[in-house]
Short mmCIF file of C-alpha atoms in Angstrom, two decimals:
data_model
loop_
_atom_site.label_atom_id
_atom_site.label_comp_id
_atom_site.label_asym_id
_atom_site.label_seq_id
_atom_site.Cartn_x
_atom_site.Cartn_y
_atom_site.Cartn_z
CA UNK A 1 28.12 5.99 -25.81
CA UNK A 2 29.27 9.18 -24.11
CA UNK A 3 29.00 9.66 -20.36
CA UNK A 4 26.34 12.35 -20.83
CA UNK A 5 24.22 10.06 -23.01
CA UNK A 6 24.60 7.22 -20.52
CA UNK A 7 23.39 9.47 -17.71
CA UNK A 8 20.46 10.64 -19.85
CA UNK A 9 19.54 7.02 -20.56
CA UNK A 10 19.52 6.20 -16.84
CA UNK A 11 17.45 9.27 -16.03
CA UNK A 12 14.84 8.57 -18.70
CA UNK A 13 14.49 4.81 -18.15
CA UNK A 14 11.37 4.01 -16.14
CA UNK A 15 10.82 0.43 -14.86
CA UNK A 16 7.50 -1.02 -16.03
CA UNK A 17 4.91 -2.70 -13.80
CA UNK A 18 2.02 -4.88 -14.99
CA UNK A 19 0.27 -5.33 -11.66
CA UNK A 20 1.45 -8.88 -10.90
CA UNK A 21 2.03 -9.09 -7.16
CA UNK A 22 5.02 -11.42 -7.38
CA UNK A 23 6.78 -8.86 -9.59
CA UNK A 24 6.03 -5.92 -7.33
CA UNK A 25 8.97 -6.06 -4.93
CA UNK A 26 11.63 -6.01 -7.64
CA UNK A 27 9.78 -3.32 -9.59
CA UNK A 28 9.31 -1.15 -6.48
CA UNK A 29 13.01 -1.33 -5.62
CA UNK A 30 13.89 -0.30 -9.18
CA UNK A 31 11.26 2.44 -9.27
CA UNK A 32 12.48 3.92 -5.98
CA UNK A 33 16.02 3.90 -7.36
CA UNK A 34 14.75 5.74 -10.44
CA UNK A 35 12.94 8.35 -8.34
CA UNK A 36 15.95 8.81 -6.11
CA UNK A 37 18.18 9.31 -9.13
CA UNK A 38 15.96 12.02 -10.61
CA UNK A 39 15.48 13.68 -7.22
CA UNK A 40 11.81 13.01 -6.48
CA UNK A 41 12.01 10.24 -3.87
CA UNK A 42 10.17 12.41 -1.30
CA UNK A 43 7.09 12.44 -3.55
CA UNK A 44 6.47 8.67 -3.48
CA UNK A 45 5.71 8.05 0.17
CA UNK A 46 2.35 6.81 1.44
CA UNK A 47 1.49 10.08 3.21
CA UNK A 48 1.16 13.61 1.89
CA UNK A 49 4.54 15.39 1.62
CA UNK A 50 4.82 18.12 4.26
CA UNK A 51 5.80 20.83 1.79
CA UNK A 52 3.31 20.00 -0.95
CA UNK A 53 1.12 23.09 -1.60
CA UNK A 54 -2.62 22.90 -0.96
CA UNK A 55 -3.37 23.21 -4.66
CA UNK A 56 -1.50 22.56 -7.88
CA UNK A 57 -1.72 26.18 -9.03
CA UNK A 58 -1.18 27.85 -5.65
CA UNK A 59 0.83 31.07 -5.90
CA UNK A 60 4.14 30.60 -4.08
CA UNK A 61 6.57 33.23 -2.84
CA UNK A 62 9.88 31.91 -4.18
CA UNK A 63 11.82 34.57 -2.28
CA UNK A 64 11.15 32.70 0.97
CA UNK A 65 12.62 29.40 2.13
CA UNK A 66 9.20 27.81 2.66
CA UNK A 67 8.16 28.91 -0.81
CA UNK A 68 11.20 27.27 -2.38
CA UNK A 69 10.48 24.03 -0.51
CA UNK A 70 6.85 24.11 -1.65
CA UNK A 71 7.88 24.70 -5.25
CA UNK A 72 10.36 21.83 -5.07
CA UNK A 73 7.69 19.51 -3.63
CA UNK A 74 5.20 20.50 -6.32
CA UNK A 75 7.72 19.83 -9.11
CA UNK A 76 8.69 16.51 -7.52
CA UNK A 77 5.04 15.48 -7.34
CA UNK A 78 4.48 16.35 -11.01
CA UNK A 79 7.54 14.38 -12.10
CA UNK A 80 6.60 11.40 -9.90
CA UNK A 81 3.10 11.35 -11.44
CA UNK A 82 4.62 11.26 -14.92
CA UNK A 83 6.92 8.39 -13.90
CA UNK A 84 4.08 6.40 -12.33
CA UNK A 85 1.85 6.91 -15.35
CA UNK A 86 4.54 5.75 -17.76
CA UNK A 87 5.48 2.82 -15.50
CA UNK A 88 2.00 1.27 -15.38
CA UNK A 89 1.11 -1.04 -18.26
CA UNK A 90 -2.40 -2.17 -17.23
CA UNK A 91 -5.68 -0.26 -17.24
CA UNK A 92 -6.39 -1.37 -13.67
CA UNK A 93 -3.23 0.39 -12.53
CA UNK A 94 -3.99 3.49 -14.54
CA UNK A 95 -7.22 3.64 -12.58
CA UNK A 96 -5.08 4.54 -9.57
CA UNK A 97 -3.71 7.48 -11.53
CA UNK A 98 -7.20 8.75 -12.31
CA UNK A 99 -8.38 8.33 -8.72
CA UNK A 100 -5.46 10.48 -7.49
CA UNK A 101 -6.71 13.42 -9.54
CA UNK A 102 -8.82 16.11 -7.87
CA UNK A 103 -9.99 19.68 -8.20
CA UNK A 104 -6.96 20.78 -6.17
CA UNK A 105 -4.58 18.59 -8.17
CA UNK A 106 -5.99 17.94 -11.67
CA UNK A 107 -2.84 16.03 -12.62
CA UNK A 108 -2.88 13.94 -9.46
CA UNK A 109 -0.91 13.46 -6.26
CA UNK A 110 1.74 10.77 -6.39
CA UNK A 111 1.48 9.83 -2.71
CA UNK A 112 -2.17 8.84 -3.23
CA UNK A 113 -1.19 6.51 -6.05
CA UNK A 114 1.57 4.93 -3.98
CA UNK A 115 -0.76 4.49 -1.01
CA UNK A 116 -3.29 2.59 -3.15
CA UNK A 117 -0.51 0.58 -4.76
CA UNK A 118 0.83 -0.54 -1.40
CA UNK A 119 -2.62 -1.65 -0.25
CA UNK A 120 -3.05 -3.66 -3.44
CA UNK A 121 0.39 -5.24 -3.69
CA UNK A 122 1.58 -5.37 -0.06
CA UNK A 123 -1.45 -6.45 2.02
CA UNK A 124 -1.24 -5.92 5.76
CA UNK A 125 -1.67 -8.01 8.86
CA UNK A 126 -3.92 -11.06 8.81
CA UNK A 127 -4.32 -11.70 5.08
CA UNK A 128 -0.63 -11.09 4.46
CA UNK A 129 0.23 -13.63 7.16
CA UNK A 130 -2.13 -16.17 5.60
CA UNK A 131 -0.64 -15.63 2.15
CA UNK A 132 2.89 -15.92 3.54
CA UNK A 133 2.06 -19.24 5.20
CA UNK A 134 0.66 -20.54 1.91
CA UNK A 135 3.72 -19.50 -0.05
CA UNK A 136 6.13 -20.98 2.50
CA UNK A 137 4.19 -24.23 2.39
CA UNK A 138 4.44 -24.27 -1.41
CA UNK A 139 8.24 -24.18 -1.42
CA UNK A 140 10.06 -27.40 -2.23
CA UNK A 141 13.55 -28.67 -2.88
CA UNK A 142 14.47 -31.65 -5.03
CA UNK A 143 17.22 -34.06 -4.01
CA UNK A 144 19.81 -32.58 -6.40
CA UNK A 145 18.58 -28.98 -6.46
CA UNK A 146 20.98 -26.21 -5.52
CA UNK A 147 19.99 -24.93 -2.02
CA UNK A 148 20.70 -21.40 -3.25
CA UNK A 149 17.38 -21.51 -5.12
CA UNK A 150 15.44 -22.23 -1.94
CA UNK A 151 17.17 -19.47 0.02
CA UNK A 152 16.59 -17.07 -2.87
CA UNK A 153 12.86 -17.83 -2.72
CA UNK A 154 12.89 -17.26 1.04
CA UNK A 155 14.59 -13.90 0.51
CA UNK A 156 11.96 -12.90 -2.06
CA UNK A 157 9.17 -13.75 0.37
CA UNK A 158 10.83 -11.76 3.17
CA UNK A 159 10.89 -8.70 0.93
CA UNK A 160 7.40 -9.29 -0.41
CA UNK A 161 5.94 -9.58 3.10
CA UNK A 162 8.19 -7.04 4.79
CA UNK A 163 5.22 -5.72 6.77
CA UNK A 164 4.78 -9.10 8.44
CA UNK A 165 6.98 -9.93 11.40
CA UNK A 166 8.72 -13.11 10.24
CA UNK A 167 10.91 -14.77 12.87
CA UNK A 168 14.17 -16.19 11.56
CA UNK A 169 13.65 -19.42 13.49
CA UNK A 170 10.43 -20.00 11.51
CA UNK A 171 12.22 -19.53 8.21
CA UNK A 172 15.00 -21.86 9.34
CA UNK A 173 12.42 -24.47 10.29
CA UNK A 174 10.84 -24.13 6.85
CA UNK A 175 14.18 -24.65 5.09
CA UNK A 176 15.06 -27.67 7.23
CA UNK A 177 11.65 -29.25 6.63
CA UNK A 178 12.01 -28.78 2.84
CA UNK A 179 15.60 -30.03 2.65
CA UNK A 180 16.07 -33.61 1.32
CA UNK A 181 17.00 -36.29 3.86
CA UNK A 182 20.68 -36.18 2.80
CA UNK A 183 21.06 -32.87 4.63
CA UNK A 184 19.50 -33.91 7.96
CA UNK A 185 22.52 -35.32 9.81
CA UNK A 186 24.89 -32.54 8.70
CA UNK A 187 22.45 -29.83 9.74
CA UNK A 188 21.81 -31.51 13.08
CA UNK A 189 25.54 -31.84 13.80
CA UNK A 190 26.15 -28.16 13.05
CA UNK A 191 23.22 -27.13 15.23
CA UNK A 192 24.67 -29.08 18.15
CA UNK A 193 28.16 -27.73 17.56
CA UNK A 194 27.20 -24.06 17.24
CA UNK A 195 24.22 -23.90 19.57
CA UNK A 196 22.69 -20.41 19.62
CA UNK A 197 25.19 -19.23 17.00
CA UNK A 198 23.52 -21.42 14.39
CA UNK A 199 21.55 -18.97 12.25
CA UNK A 200 20.04 -18.65 8.77
CA UNK A 201 23.36 -17.64 7.21
CA UNK A 202 25.12 -20.62 8.74
CA UNK A 203 22.35 -22.96 7.60
CA UNK A 204 22.74 -21.75 4.04
CA UNK A 205 26.53 -22.19 4.17
CA UNK A 206 26.21 -25.74 5.55
CA UNK A 207 23.70 -26.80 2.91
CA UNK A 208 25.62 -25.13 0.11
CA UNK A 209 28.87 -26.87 1.04
CA UNK A 210 27.18 -30.27 1.27
CA UNK A 211 25.45 -29.77 -2.09
CA UNK A 212 28.76 -28.87 -3.73
CA UNK A 213 30.38 -32.02 -2.40
CA UNK A 214 27.49 -34.23 -3.50
CA UNK A 215 25.91 -32.80 -6.62
CA UNK A 216 27.71 -29.74 -7.97
CA UNK A 217 29.13 -31.68 -10.92
CA UNK A 218 25.95 -33.63 -11.62
CA UNK A 219 24.10 -32.80 -14.85
CA UNK A 220 20.88 -34.33 -13.60
CA UNK A 221 18.41 -31.94 -12.00
CA UNK A 222 15.23 -32.76 -10.13
CA UNK A 223 12.18 -30.62 -9.56
CA UNK A 224 12.77 -26.98 -8.75
CA UNK A 225 11.02 -24.80 -6.24
CA UNK A 226 7.30 -24.48 -6.88
CA UNK A 227 5.72 -21.06 -6.98
CA UNK A 228 2.28 -20.61 -5.51
CA UNK A 229 -0.24 -19.12 -7.90
CA UNK A 230 -1.46 -15.71 -6.76
#
């Protein structure tokens, strides 16, 4: 495949989203990368773009700097709406597209879609905190499970609930409480040795090294991390 065709493939590929909340964070990261690549990232915020014209068909003076910025914002909005429409695979999501349409913008405003999407998939404040607590409680680690899986789940939750202030010490406490008893003495020794320098990264390194020495070559695998049903 030629370089030009490869670039065209990247530009035309649009990540799909089916509305499942646990898939949102990965999809959103990919979708933002897509929008950045095609030059419309400013159109997918949660507030109205500063340079977006009042109406979709507003006459713009392209000889002026402000006019050029308005024209660019209008084109970016149109392209972002196309990308969002093609990305959504469920009727409930397409409803967000329809609700973003108006007399002023018959084809919709992308920022309105994104704003509704964030409210649906990234809940704020109290309910988000409750959901986070439930998902942390649902994590588990079997005796021979690779600790990397647990830390990966923690990372996913941090991204998913990025609007919630999650203290690292709480996440460390969660990991330690889920770790099998074989890890207890090693973790405790490292905490005493390092004191305040003992952090999440160090905890992962300690557990990973112990797992490698104990189970890395074992073919047997116990239960993996449970995922809470949304």
